[in-house]
Amino acid sequence: MSHKVSLTGKTRLLGIIGHPVKGSLSPRMQNAALRHHGIDALYLPFEIPPSALAGVMKALPALNFRGLNVTIPYKEKVLRYLDEVTEEARQLGAVNCILVDKGRLLGYNTDGAGFTTALKAEGGLSLRDENILILGAGGAAKAIAFHVARQGCRRICIANRTVSRASSLRRRLQRFHPGVEIEVSGLSGRNFREAVASSQVLVNTTSVGMARRDPSIVPGRHLSPSHLVVDIVYKPLRTPLLRAAERSGARFLNGLGMLLYQGALAFRIWTGRTAPVDVMKRALRSAPEIRP
Ligand code: ATR
C-alpha cells in the first residue's frame, strides 16, 4: 500500500548529512518506505559544510528531527555530539545512524549489519565459520570487519595497498575480538593469491572500479566458482571486479544490497516498523543515477 505524503504540523524530519550528499540514493529509498507505511515524516538530503556541523547537531531536537543518516566525512566527527552510542559504534569509533529520542541523540552503526544481511538475503550465505577477504582498510572496511568478527567468522584477511593501514586495522580489531584469526597482505604477491584462494567471500571496499578505466582489483584468473564476490560500490552496478567474477563463474553481488539493508535497519530504528525492503529495493532500482 502506498500513501500520499501530506505534510502536517507534526511532520517529523529525517535525513542524511554529509559533504557531499548530492548523489545519495537514501532519500528516494527512505521516502518510499515512509509513504508505504503512511508515516508522517519526510527524509531530506542536507549538504553540511564542516563549520556548520556543531550547530546542526545541537538543533536536531528543536527542529523535530527523529533521526539522521551520517555519511562522509562526518561518521567519526558526530560522535562528540551524541549522548549515547551502541557498543559496536563505540568499538568502530563511527556512526552512520542517529536516533533523536526525547531530546537525546543516540548513535548506531548499521553499515556492517547491512553488509551481512545483504549477504544472507541475496547470497544465501551466513559468515559463520567462513573465511572472508576484505579489500581495503578504510572506513567501510572497518565497519564490515568489526561486524563479521562479531558474527563469528573463522578468518578475516585484510588486503590493502598500504599494508601498514591494514595492520593497524588488524590491531584494533584483534583488541576487541581476540578469538578471530586476522591476516594482512598487500594487493598482489603470493600471500595475496593464497588469501584469495582460501577465502569463500571477497569484498571490495576500495574505490578501485568506480572509474571507467579501472582494472579489476583481483585479476579474474584468481577467481573461481567457489567464490562469492561483493563490491560495495553501486555506481557503476557492474564494476570490473564483478565482470571478472562473472567470467570466472563466481557468484557476485553489487553494492545495492548493503545500501538497502543498512537503510532498512535505520528505518526500523527510527520508526519501530519493519522496513518494506521490496518497496525500498524498487525505489533504488528505478533511480536514474544508477542506470547503466
Ligand atoms: P572509505 O571510508 O570509503 O572506506 P577511505 O577511508 O578513503 O574510504 O579508504 C579508501 C580505501 O581505498 C583504502 O583502503 C585505500 O587504500 P590505501 O589505504 O592504500 O590508501 C583504497 N584505495 C583507494 N584508491 C586505491 C587504488 N588506486 N588502488 C588500491 N587501493 C586504493
PDB file of C-alpha atoms and ligand atoms in Angstrom:
ATOM      1  CA  MET A   1       0.000   0.000   0.000  1.00  0.00           C
ATOM      2  CA  SER A   2       1.324   3.480  -0.772  1.00  0.00           C
ATOM      3  CA  HIS A   3       0.085   6.679   0.897  1.00  0.00           C
ATOM      4  CA  LYS A   4       0.398  10.238  -0.324  1.00  0.00           C
ATOM      5  CA  VAL A   5       2.737  12.487   1.652  1.00  0.00           C
ATOM      6  CA  SER A   6       0.748  15.149   3.428  1.00  0.00           C
ATOM      7  CA  LEU A   7       2.844  17.485   5.496  1.00  0.00           C
ATOM      8  CA  THR A   8       1.222  18.400   8.794  1.00  0.00           C
ATOM      9  CA  GLY A   9       2.182  20.493  11.791  1.00  0.00           C
ATOM     10  CA  LYS A  10       3.556  17.311  13.331  1.00  0.00           C
ATOM     11  CA  THR A  11       5.669  16.007  10.439  1.00  0.00           C
ATOM     12  CA  ARG A  12       8.912  14.528  11.772  1.00  0.00           C
ATOM     13  CA  LEU A  13      12.155  15.067   9.891  1.00  0.00           C
ATOM     14  CA  LEU A  14      14.717  12.501   8.843  1.00  0.00           C
ATOM     15  CA  GLY A  15      17.671  12.996   6.562  1.00  0.00           C
ATOM     16  CA  ILE A  16      21.246  12.400   5.605  1.00  0.00           C
ATOM     17  CA  ILE A  17      24.101  14.739   6.460  1.00  0.00           C
ATOM     18  CA  GLY A  18      27.393  14.671   4.565  1.00  0.00           C
ATOM     19  CA  HIS A  19      29.686  16.644   2.308  1.00  0.00           C
ATOM     20  CA  PRO A  20      28.855  15.881  -0.492  1.00  0.00           C
ATOM     21  CA  VAL A  21      25.401  14.235  -0.343  1.00  0.00           C
ATOM     22  CA  LYS A  22      24.048  15.163  -3.735  1.00  0.00           C
ATOM     23  CA  GLY A  23      24.413  11.650  -5.201  1.00  0.00           C
ATOM     24  CA  SER A  24      22.746   9.926  -2.220  1.00  0.00           C
ATOM     25  CA  LEU A  25      20.007   7.395  -3.011  1.00  0.00           C
ATOM     26  CA  SER A  26      18.818   7.274   0.607  1.00  0.00           C
ATOM     27  CA  PRO A  27      16.105   9.989   0.262  1.00  0.00           C
ATOM     28  CA  ARG A  28      14.476   8.049  -2.585  1.00  0.00           C
ATOM     29  CA  MET A  29      14.599   4.746  -0.694  1.00  0.00           C
ATOM     30  CA  GLN A  30      13.526   6.075   2.731  1.00  0.00           C
ATOM     31  CA  ASN A  31      10.687   8.275   1.445  1.00  0.00           C
ATOM     32  CA  ALA A  32       9.281   5.285  -0.466  1.00  0.00           C
ATOM     33  CA  ALA A  33       9.317   3.298   2.801  1.00  0.00           C
ATOM     34  CA  LEU A  34       7.712   6.137   4.812  1.00  0.00           C
ATOM     35  CA  ARG A  35       4.951   6.538   2.199  1.00  0.00           C
ATOM     36  CA  HIS A  36       4.362   2.791   2.144  1.00  0.00           C
ATOM     37  CA  HIS A  37       3.615   2.786   5.887  1.00  0.00           C
ATOM     38  CA  GLY A  38       1.786   6.149   5.824  1.00  0.00           C
ATOM     39  CA  ILE A  39       4.232   7.620   8.365  1.00  0.00           C
ATOM     40  CA  ASP A  40       4.063  11.397   8.823  1.00  0.00           C
ATOM     41  CA  ALA A  41       7.768  12.048   8.215  1.00  0.00           C
ATOM     42  CA  LEU A  42       9.998  13.314   5.447  1.00  0.00           C
ATOM     43  CA  TYR A  43      13.592  12.325   4.620  1.00  0.00           C
ATOM     44  CA  LEU A  44      15.825  15.014   3.086  1.00  0.00           C
ATOM     45  CA  PRO A  45      19.465  15.375   1.990  1.00  0.00           C
ATOM     46  CA  PHE A  46      21.477  18.006   3.900  1.00  0.00           C
ATOM     47  CA  GLU A  47      24.753  19.242   2.484  1.00  0.00           C
ATOM     48  CA  ILE A  48      26.591  20.414   5.604  1.00  0.00           C
ATOM     49  CA  PRO A  49      29.897  22.312   5.472  1.00  0.00           C
ATOM     50  CA  PRO A  50      32.251  21.351   8.338  1.00  0.00           C
ATOM     51  CA  SER A  51      31.813  24.747  10.047  1.00  0.00           C
ATOM     52  CA  ALA A  52      28.041  24.120  10.397  1.00  0.00           C
ATOM     53  CA  LEU A  53      28.165  20.625  11.919  1.00  0.00           C
ATOM     54  CA  ALA A  54      28.059  21.616  15.596  1.00  0.00           C
ATOM     55  CA  GLY A  55      25.077  23.939  15.087  1.00  0.00           C
ATOM     56  CA  VAL A  56      23.179  21.308  13.095  1.00  0.00           C
ATOM     57  CA  MET A  57      23.682  18.626  15.739  1.00  0.00           C
ATOM     58  CA  LYS A  58      22.529  20.903  18.554  1.00  0.00           C
ATOM     59  CA  ALA A  59      19.402  21.964  16.666  1.00  0.00           C
ATOM     60  CA  LEU A  60      18.082  18.471  15.871  1.00  0.00           C
ATOM     61  CA  PRO A  61      15.649  18.036  18.811  1.00  0.00           C
ATOM     62  CA  ALA A  62      14.217  21.557  18.491  1.00  0.00           C
ATOM     63  CA  LEU A  63      13.607  21.056  14.760  1.00  0.00           C
ATOM     64  CA  ASN A  64      11.535  17.909  15.396  1.00  0.00           C
ATOM     65  CA  PHE A  65      14.067  15.531  13.852  1.00  0.00           C
ATOM     66  CA  ARG A  66      13.542  11.835  14.510  1.00  0.00           C
ATOM     67  CA  GLY A  67      16.875  10.780  13.066  1.00  0.00           C
ATOM     68  CA  LEU A  68      19.695  11.109  10.609  1.00  0.00           C
ATOM     69  CA  ASN A  69      21.991   9.071   8.459  1.00  0.00           C
ATOM     70  CA  VAL A  70      25.563  10.257   8.543  1.00  0.00           C
ATOM     71  CA  THR A  71      27.981   9.909   5.666  1.00  0.00           C
ATOM     72  CA  ILE A  72      31.470  11.029   4.656  1.00  0.00           C
ATOM     73  CA  PRO A  73      33.179  13.000   6.207  1.00  0.00           C
ATOM     74  CA  TYR A  74      31.160  13.043   9.448  1.00  0.00           C
ATOM     75  CA  LYS A  75      30.865   9.425  10.627  1.00  0.00           C
ATOM     76  CA  GLU A  76      33.589   9.934  13.253  1.00  0.00           C
ATOM     77  CA  LYS A  77      33.080  13.647  13.833  1.00  0.00           C
ATOM     78  CA  VAL A  78      29.465  13.351  15.055  1.00  0.00           C
ATOM     79  CA  LEU A  79      30.450  11.120  17.998  1.00  0.00           C
ATOM     80  CA  ARG A  80      31.251  14.038  20.288  1.00  0.00           C
ATOM     81  CA  TYR A  81      27.677  15.376  19.988  1.00  0.00           C
ATOM     82  CA  LEU A  82      25.936  12.111  20.931  1.00  0.00           C
ATOM     83  CA  ASP A  83      24.510  11.252  24.359  1.00  0.00           C
ATOM     84  CA  GLU A  84      24.917   7.501  23.896  1.00  0.00           C
ATOM     85  CA  VAL A  85      26.282   5.071  21.275  1.00  0.00           C
ATOM     86  CA  THR A  86      25.909   1.320  20.798  1.00  0.00           C
ATOM     87  CA  GLU A  87      28.801  -0.937  21.737  1.00  0.00           C
ATOM     88  CA  GLU A  88      29.517  -1.641  18.053  1.00  0.00           C
ATOM     89  CA  ALA A  89      29.608   2.064  17.143  1.00  0.00           C
ATOM     90  CA  ARG A  90      31.886   2.709  20.124  1.00  0.00           C
ATOM     91  CA  GLN A  91      34.324  -0.006  19.038  1.00  0.00           C
ATOM     92  CA  LEU A  92      34.287   1.304  15.467  1.00  0.00           C
ATOM     93  CA  GLY A  93      34.502   4.941  16.502  1.00  0.00           C
ATOM     94  CA  ALA A  94      31.997   5.681  13.719  1.00  0.00           C
ATOM     95  CA  VAL A  95      28.245   6.273  13.480  1.00  0.00           C
ATOM     96  CA  ASN A  96      26.083   6.177  10.349  1.00  0.00           C
ATOM     97  CA  CYS A  97      22.664   6.479  12.011  1.00  0.00           C
ATOM     98  CA  ILE A  98      21.361   8.763  14.762  1.00  0.00           C
ATOM     99  CA  LEU A  99      18.073   8.453  16.623  1.00  0.00           C
ATOM    100  CA  VAL A 100      16.633  11.544  18.303  1.00  0.00           C
ATOM    101  CA  ASP A 101      14.626  10.323  21.273  1.00  0.00           C
ATOM    102  CA  LYS A 102      13.143  12.630  23.913  1.00  0.00           C
ATOM    103  CA  GLY A 103      15.773  15.241  23.180  1.00  0.00           C
ATOM    104  CA  ARG A 104      18.687  12.772  23.383  1.00  0.00           C
ATOM    105  CA  LEU A 105      20.926  11.760  20.469  1.00  0.00           C
ATOM    106  CA  LEU A 106      21.699   8.032  20.190  1.00  0.00           C
ATOM    107  CA  GLY A 107      24.309   6.728  17.737  1.00  0.00           C
ATOM    108  CA  TYR A 108      24.284   3.446  15.811  1.00  0.00           C
ATOM    109  CA  ASN A 109      26.289   1.899  13.024  1.00  0.00           C
ATOM    110  CA  THR A 110      24.235  -0.197  10.590  1.00  0.00           C
ATOM    111  CA  ASP A 111      26.868  -0.480   7.814  1.00  0.00           C
ATOM    112  CA  GLY A 112      28.344  -3.823   8.894  1.00  0.00           C
ATOM    113  CA  ALA A 113      24.947  -5.360   9.664  1.00  0.00           C
ATOM    114  CA  GLY A 114      23.732  -4.047   6.291  1.00  0.00           C
ATOM    115  CA  PHE A 115      26.537  -5.959   4.615  1.00  0.00           C
ATOM    116  CA  THR A 116      25.936  -9.259   6.426  1.00  0.00           C
ATOM    117  CA  THR A 117      22.145  -9.016   5.993  1.00  0.00           C
ATOM    118  CA  ALA A 118      22.609  -8.458   2.238  1.00  0.00           C
ATOM    119  CA  LEU A 119      24.948 -11.431   2.082  1.00  0.00           C
ATOM    120  CA  LYS A 120      22.354 -13.620   3.738  1.00  0.00           C
ATOM    121  CA  ALA A 121      19.318 -12.287   1.873  1.00  0.00           C
ATOM    122  CA  GLU A 122      20.861 -12.097  -1.586  1.00  0.00           C
ATOM    123  CA  GLY A 123      23.791 -14.513  -1.440  1.00  0.00           C
ATOM    124  CA  GLY A 124      22.211 -17.091   0.883  1.00  0.00           C
ATOM    125  CA  LEU A 125      25.361 -17.057   2.994  1.00  0.00           C
ATOM    126  CA  SER A 126      25.923 -16.661   6.707  1.00  0.00           C
ATOM    127  CA  LEU A 127      29.543 -15.858   7.545  1.00  0.00           C
ATOM    128  CA  ARG A 128      29.779 -18.197  10.497  1.00  0.00           C
ATOM    129  CA  ASP A 129      32.903 -20.349  10.039  1.00  0.00           C
ATOM    130  CA  GLU A 130      33.748 -18.821   6.647  1.00  0.00           C
ATOM    131  CA  ASN A 131      36.959 -17.098   5.556  1.00  0.00           C
ATOM    132  CA  ILE A 132      36.492 -13.562   4.272  1.00  0.00           C
ATOM    133  CA  LEU A 133      38.931 -11.396   2.340  1.00  0.00           C
ATOM    134  CA  ILE A 134      38.355  -7.667   2.723  1.00  0.00           C
ATOM    135  CA  LEU A 135      40.000  -5.490   0.078  1.00  0.00           C
ATOM    136  CA  GLY A 136      40.766  -2.073   1.564  1.00  0.00           C
ATOM    137  CA  ALA A 137      41.343  -0.784   5.093  1.00  0.00           C
ATOM    138  CA  GLY A 138      39.320   2.466   5.218  1.00  0.00           C
ATOM    139  CA  GLY A 139      36.057   3.280   6.996  1.00  0.00           C
ATOM    140  CA  ALA A 140      33.860   0.842   5.064  1.00  0.00           C
ATOM    141  CA  ALA A 141      36.380  -1.993   5.532  1.00  0.00           C
ATOM    142  CA  LYS A 142      36.463  -1.286   9.262  1.00  0.00           C
ATOM    143  CA  ALA A 143      32.651  -1.423   9.637  1.00  0.00           C
ATOM    144  CA  ILE A 144      32.481  -4.712   7.727  1.00  0.00           C
ATOM    145  CA  ALA A 145      35.467  -6.249   9.532  1.00  0.00           C
ATOM    146  CA  PHE A 146      34.070  -5.463  13.004  1.00  0.00           C
ATOM    147  CA  HIS A 147      30.651  -6.803  12.167  1.00  0.00           C
ATOM    148  CA  VAL A 148      31.848 -10.048  10.593  1.00  0.00           C
ATOM    149  CA  ALA A 149      34.156 -10.576  13.576  1.00  0.00           C
ATOM    150  CA  ARG A 150      31.083 -10.282  15.849  1.00  0.00           C
ATOM    151  CA  GLN A 151      29.290 -12.837  13.681  1.00  0.00           C
ATOM    152  CA  GLY A 152      31.991 -15.407  14.398  1.00  0.00           C
ATOM    153  CA  CYS A 153      33.596 -15.883  11.011  1.00  0.00           C
ATOM    154  CA  ARG A 154      36.683 -18.123  11.008  1.00  0.00           C
ATOM    155  CA  ARG A 155      39.306 -15.899   9.418  1.00  0.00           C
ATOM    156  CA  ILE A 156      39.476 -12.337   8.146  1.00  0.00           C
ATOM    157  CA  CYS A 157      42.200 -11.279   5.736  1.00  0.00           C
ATOM    158  CA  ILE A 158      42.578  -7.537   5.183  1.00  0.00           C
ATOM    159  CA  ALA A 159      44.395  -6.750   1.922  1.00  0.00           C
ATOM    160  CA  ASN A 160      45.302  -3.141   1.293  1.00  0.00           C
ATOM    161  CA  ARG A 161      47.552  -1.114  -0.994  1.00  0.00           C
ATOM    162  CA  THR A 162      49.119   0.441   2.122  1.00  0.00           C
ATOM    163  CA  VAL A 163      49.865  -2.615   4.231  1.00  0.00           C
ATOM    164  CA  SER A 164      50.582  -0.597   7.397  1.00  0.00           C
ATOM    165  CA  ARG A 165      46.979   0.654   7.343  1.00  0.00           C
ATOM    166  CA  ALA A 166      45.726  -2.944   7.157  1.00  0.00           C
ATOM    167  CA  SER A 167      47.995  -3.815  10.096  1.00  0.00           C
ATOM    168  CA  SER A 168      46.616  -1.020  12.248  1.00  0.00           C
ATOM    169  CA  LEU A 169      43.047  -2.150  11.474  1.00  0.00           C
ATOM    170  CA  ARG A 170      44.081  -5.676  12.462  1.00  0.00           C
ATOM    171  CA  ARG A 171      45.456  -4.446  15.811  1.00  0.00           C
ATOM    172  CA  ARG A 172      42.256  -2.564  16.602  1.00  0.00           C
ATOM    173  CA  LEU A 173      40.069  -5.487  15.571  1.00  0.00           C
ATOM    174  CA  GLN A 174      42.138  -8.022  17.497  1.00  0.00           C
ATOM    175  CA  ARG A 175      41.858  -5.928  20.662  1.00  0.00           C
ATOM    176  CA  PHE A 176      38.064  -6.325  20.654  1.00  0.00           C
ATOM    177  CA  HIS A 177      37.908  -9.792  19.036  1.00  0.00           C
ATOM    178  CA  PRO A 178      40.909 -11.776  20.250  1.00  0.00           C
ATOM    179  CA  GLY A 179      39.392 -15.101  19.124  1.00  0.00           C
ATOM    180  CA  VAL A 180      39.238 -14.292  15.402  1.00  0.00           C
ATOM    181  CA  GLU A 181      42.170 -15.156  13.132  1.00  0.00           C
ATOM    182  CA  ILE A 182      43.194 -11.992  11.244  1.00  0.00           C
ATOM    183  CA  GLU A 183      45.790 -11.744   8.478  1.00  0.00           C
ATOM    184  CA  VAL A 184      47.006  -8.833   6.418  1.00  0.00           C
ATOM    185  CA  SER A 185      48.526  -8.558   2.963  1.00  0.00           C
ATOM    186  CA  GLY A 186      49.150  -6.220   0.064  1.00  0.00           C
ATOM    187  CA  LEU A 187      47.097  -6.417  -3.138  1.00  0.00           C
ATOM    188  CA  SER A 188      49.495  -8.679  -5.026  1.00  0.00           C
ATOM    189  CA  GLY A 189      52.103 -11.369  -4.423  1.00  0.00           C
ATOM    190  CA  ARG A 190      51.974 -14.864  -3.016  1.00  0.00           C
ATOM    191  CA  ASN A 191      50.243 -14.051   0.304  1.00  0.00           C
ATOM    192  CA  PHE A 192      47.529 -12.220  -1.571  1.00  0.00           C
ATOM    193  CA  ARG A 193      46.986 -15.074  -4.047  1.00  0.00           C
ATOM    194  CA  GLU A 194      46.778 -17.545  -1.175  1.00  0.00           C
ATOM    195  CA  ALA A 195      44.312 -15.344   0.684  1.00  0.00           C
ATOM    196  CA  VAL A 196      42.095 -15.180  -2.430  1.00  0.00           C
ATOM    197  CA  ALA A 197      42.287 -18.946  -2.971  1.00  0.00           C
ATOM    198  CA  SER A 198      41.417 -19.811   0.639  1.00  0.00           C
ATOM    199  CA  SER A 199      38.518 -17.333   1.062  1.00  0.00           C
ATOM    200  CA  GLN A 200      34.865 -18.072   0.338  1.00  0.00           C
ATOM    201  CA  VAL A 201      33.825 -14.406   0.352  1.00  0.00           C
ATOM    202  CA  LEU A 202      35.727 -11.478  -1.198  1.00  0.00           C
ATOM    203  CA  VAL A 203      34.537  -7.930  -0.612  1.00  0.00           C
ATOM    204  CA  ASN A 204      35.931  -4.834  -2.299  1.00  0.00           C
ATOM    205  CA  THR A 205      35.654  -1.697  -0.160  1.00  0.00           C
ATOM    206  CA  THR A 206      38.189   0.373  -2.127  1.00  0.00           C
ATOM    207  CA  SER A 207      37.300   2.923  -4.753  1.00  0.00           C
ATOM    208  CA  VAL A 208      39.024   0.846  -7.449  1.00  0.00           C
ATOM    209  CA  GLY A 209      36.344   0.078 -10.022  1.00  0.00           C
ATOM    210  CA  MET A 210      34.445   3.367  -9.817  1.00  0.00           C
ATOM    211  CA  ALA A 211      36.339   4.918 -12.717  1.00  0.00           C
ATOM    212  CA  ARG A 212      35.583   3.637 -16.186  1.00  0.00           C
ATOM    213  CA  ARG A 213      39.155   2.573 -16.982  1.00  0.00           C
ATOM    214  CA  ASP A 214      39.917   0.898 -13.629  1.00  0.00           C
ATOM    215  CA  PRO A 215      41.170  -2.698 -13.739  1.00  0.00           C
ATOM    216  CA  SER A 216      39.587  -5.466 -11.670  1.00  0.00           C
ATOM    217  CA  ILE A 217      41.173  -5.199  -8.208  1.00  0.00           C
ATOM    218  CA  VAL A 218      41.510  -9.012  -8.196  1.00  0.00           C
ATOM    219  CA  PRO A 219      42.620 -10.466 -11.545  1.00  0.00           C
ATOM    220  CA  GLY A 220      39.954 -12.778 -12.965  1.00  0.00           C
ATOM    221  CA  ARG A 221      42.393 -15.695 -13.156  1.00  0.00           C
ATOM    222  CA  HIS A 222      42.441 -15.877  -9.326  1.00  0.00           C
ATOM    223  CA  LEU A 223      38.650 -16.194  -9.088  1.00  0.00           C
ATOM    224  CA  SER A 224      36.669 -19.419  -9.267  1.00  0.00           C
ATOM    225  CA  PRO A 225      33.083 -20.709  -8.944  1.00  0.00           C
ATOM    226  CA  SER A 226      33.673 -21.318  -5.215  1.00  0.00           C
ATOM    227  CA  HIS A 227      33.862 -17.542  -4.561  1.00  0.00           C
ATOM    228  CA  LEU A 228      31.133 -15.100  -3.648  1.00  0.00           C
ATOM    229  CA  VAL A 229      32.437 -11.704  -4.777  1.00  0.00           C
ATOM    230  CA  VAL A 230      30.897  -8.496  -3.413  1.00  0.00           C
ATOM    231  CA  ASP A 231      31.625  -4.941  -4.466  1.00  0.00           C
ATOM    232  CA  ILE A 232      30.173  -2.329  -2.135  1.00  0.00           C
ATOM    233  CA  VAL A 233      30.182   0.181  -4.980  1.00  0.00           C
ATOM    234  CA  TYR A 234      26.878   0.635  -6.833  1.00  0.00           C
ATOM    235  CA  LYS A 235      27.980   3.255  -9.348  1.00  0.00           C
ATOM    236  CA  PRO A 236      28.556   1.502 -11.694  1.00  0.00           C
ATOM    237  CA  LEU A 237      26.391  -1.502 -10.824  1.00  0.00           C
ATOM    238  CA  ARG A 238      28.701  -3.853 -12.699  1.00  0.00           C
ATOM    239  CA  THR A 239      32.290  -3.000 -11.724  1.00  0.00           C
ATOM    240  CA  PRO A 240      35.347  -4.542 -13.433  1.00  0.00           C
ATOM    241  CA  LEU A 241      35.697  -6.872 -10.399  1.00  0.00           C
ATOM    242  CA  LEU A 242      32.115  -8.121 -10.777  1.00  0.00           C
ATOM    243  CA  ARG A 243      32.587  -8.597 -14.515  1.00  0.00           C
ATOM    244  CA  ALA A 244      35.729 -10.652 -13.814  1.00  0.00           C
ATOM    245  CA  ALA A 245      33.771 -12.680 -11.220  1.00  0.00           C
ATOM    246  CA  GLU A 246      31.025 -13.379 -13.744  1.00  0.00           C
ATOM    247  CA  ARG A 247      33.533 -14.537 -16.372  1.00  0.00           C
ATOM    248  CA  SER A 248      35.145 -16.866 -13.809  1.00  0.00           C
ATOM    249  CA  GLY A 249      31.828 -18.451 -12.856  1.00  0.00           C
ATOM    250  CA  ALA A 250      31.906 -16.915  -9.350  1.00  0.00           C
ATOM    251  CA  ARG A 251      28.722 -15.647  -7.701  1.00  0.00           C
ATOM    252  CA  PHE A 252      28.643 -11.890  -7.255  1.00  0.00           C
ATOM    253  CA  LEU A 253      26.678  -9.074  -5.590  1.00  0.00           C
ATOM    254  CA  ASN A 254      26.803  -5.330  -6.204  1.00  0.00           C
ATOM    255  CA  GLY A 255      26.629  -2.627  -3.537  1.00  0.00           C
ATOM    256  CA  LEU A 256      22.871  -2.011  -3.707  1.00  0.00           C
ATOM    257  CA  GLY A 257      22.219  -4.791  -1.170  1.00  0.00           C
ATOM    258  CA  MET A 258      24.399  -3.223   1.525  1.00  0.00           C
ATOM    259  CA  LEU A 259      22.876   0.207   0.867  1.00  0.00           C
ATOM    260  CA  LEU A 260      19.386  -1.282   1.057  1.00  0.00           C
ATOM    261  CA  TYR A 261      19.847  -3.245   4.274  1.00  0.00           C
ATOM    262  CA  GLN A 262      21.766  -0.572   6.205  1.00  0.00           C
ATOM    263  CA  GLY A 263      18.829   1.691   5.300  1.00  0.00           C
ATOM    264  CA  ALA A 264      16.258  -0.939   6.311  1.00  0.00           C
ATOM    265  CA  LEU A 265      17.925  -1.272   9.724  1.00  0.00           C
ATOM    266  CA  ALA A 266      17.952   2.517  10.154  1.00  0.00           C
ATOM    267  CA  PHE A 267      14.257   2.709   9.181  1.00  0.00           C
ATOM    268  CA  ARG A 268      13.447   0.210  11.915  1.00  0.00           C
ATOM    269  CA  ILE A 269      15.449   2.195  14.497  1.00  0.00           C
ATOM    270  CA  TRP A 270      13.616   5.453  13.656  1.00  0.00           C
ATOM    271  CA  THR A 271      10.072   4.135  13.189  1.00  0.00           C
ATOM    272  CA  GLY A 272       9.907   0.844  15.115  1.00  0.00           C
ATOM    273  CA  ARG A 273       8.296  -0.650  11.988  1.00  0.00           C
ATOM    274  CA  THR A 274       9.595  -3.435   9.787  1.00  0.00           C
ATOM    275  CA  ALA A 275      11.188  -1.883   6.707  1.00  0.00           C
ATOM    276  CA  PRO A 276       9.378  -2.696   3.446  1.00  0.00           C
ATOM    277  CA  VAL A 277      12.518  -3.955   1.727  1.00  0.00           C
ATOM    278  CA  ASP A 278      10.815  -4.775  -1.576  1.00  0.00           C
ATOM    279  CA  VAL A 279       9.434  -1.244  -1.829  1.00  0.00           C
ATOM    280  CA  MET A 280      12.847   0.202  -0.955  1.00  0.00           C
ATOM    281  CA  LYS A 281      14.579  -2.063  -3.470  1.00  0.00           C
ATOM    282  CA  ARG A 282      12.218  -0.984  -6.259  1.00  0.00           C
ATOM    283  CA  ALA A 283      12.840   2.659  -5.382  1.00  0.00           C
ATOM    284  CA  LEU A 284      16.601   2.109  -5.633  1.00  0.00           C
ATOM    285  CA  ARG A 285      16.453   0.189  -8.872  1.00  0.00           C
ATOM    286  CA  SER A 286      14.396   2.874 -10.550  1.00  0.00           C
ATOM    287  CA  ALA A 287      16.885   5.626  -9.627  1.00  0.00           C
ATOM    288  CA  PRO A 288      18.163   7.301 -12.796  1.00  0.00           C
ATOM    289  CA  GLU A 289      21.567   7.757 -11.112  1.00  0.00           C
ATOM    290  CA  ILE A 290      22.362   4.044 -11.193  1.00  0.00           C
ATOM    291  CA  ARG A 291      21.086   3.123 -14.635  1.00  0.00           C
ATOM    292  CA  PRO A 292      23.975   1.960 -16.828  1.00  0.00           C
TER     293      PRO A 292
HETATM  294  P1  ATR B   1      36.063   4.550   2.832  1.00  0.00           P
HETATM  295  O1  ATR B   1      35.735   5.279   4.093  1.00  0.00           O
HETATM  296  O2  ATR B   1      35.022   4.696   1.748  1.00  0.00           O
HETATM  297  O3  ATR B   1      36.425   3.120   3.063  1.00  0.00           O
HETATM  298  P2  ATR B   1      38.785   5.544   2.700  1.00  0.00           P
HETATM  299  O4  ATR B   1      38.870   5.537   4.179  1.00  0.00           O
HETATM  300  O5  ATR B   1      39.274   6.769   1.988  1.00  0.00           O
HETATM  301  O6  ATR B   1      37.300   5.339   2.186  1.00  0.00           O
HETATM  302  O7  ATR B   1      39.535   4.242   2.120  1.00  0.00           O
HETATM  303  C1  ATR B   1      39.726   4.063   0.776  1.00  0.00           C
HETATM  304  C2  ATR B   1      40.317   2.683   0.548  1.00  0.00           C
HETATM  305  O8  ATR B   1      40.511   2.522  -0.873  1.00  0.00           O
HETATM  306  C3  ATR B   1      41.685   2.485   1.176  1.00  0.00           C
HETATM  307  O9  ATR B   1      41.821   1.124   1.554  1.00  0.00           O
HETATM  308  C4  ATR B   1      42.630   2.830   0.012  1.00  0.00           C
HETATM  309  O10 ATR B   1      43.915   2.232   0.106  1.00  0.00           O
HETATM  310  P3  ATR B   1      45.133   2.983   0.901  1.00  0.00           P
HETATM  311  O11 ATR B   1      44.876   2.753   2.369  1.00  0.00           O
HETATM  312  O12 ATR B   1      46.364   2.305   0.408  1.00  0.00           O
HETATM  313  O13 ATR B   1      45.053   4.438   0.503  1.00  0.00           O
HETATM  314  C5  ATR B   1      41.889   2.213  -1.131  1.00  0.00           C
HETATM  315  N1  ATR B   1      42.280   2.760  -2.436  1.00  0.00           N
HETATM  316  C6  ATR B   1      41.965   3.967  -2.956  1.00  0.00           C
HETATM  317  N2  ATR B   1      42.498   4.108  -4.197  1.00  0.00           N
HETATM  318  C7  ATR B   1      43.170   2.960  -4.465  1.00  0.00           C
HETATM  319  C8  ATR B   1      43.933   2.467  -5.582  1.00  0.00           C
HETATM  320  N3  ATR B   1      44.094   3.206  -6.682  1.00  0.00           N
HETATM  321  N4  ATR B   1      44.450   1.211  -5.507  1.00  0.00           N
HETATM  322  C9  ATR B   1      44.274   0.454  -4.413  1.00  0.00           C
HETATM  323  N5  ATR B   1      43.558   0.850  -3.307  1.00  0.00           N
HETATM  324  C10 ATR B   1      43.028   2.079  -3.338  1.00  0.00           C
END
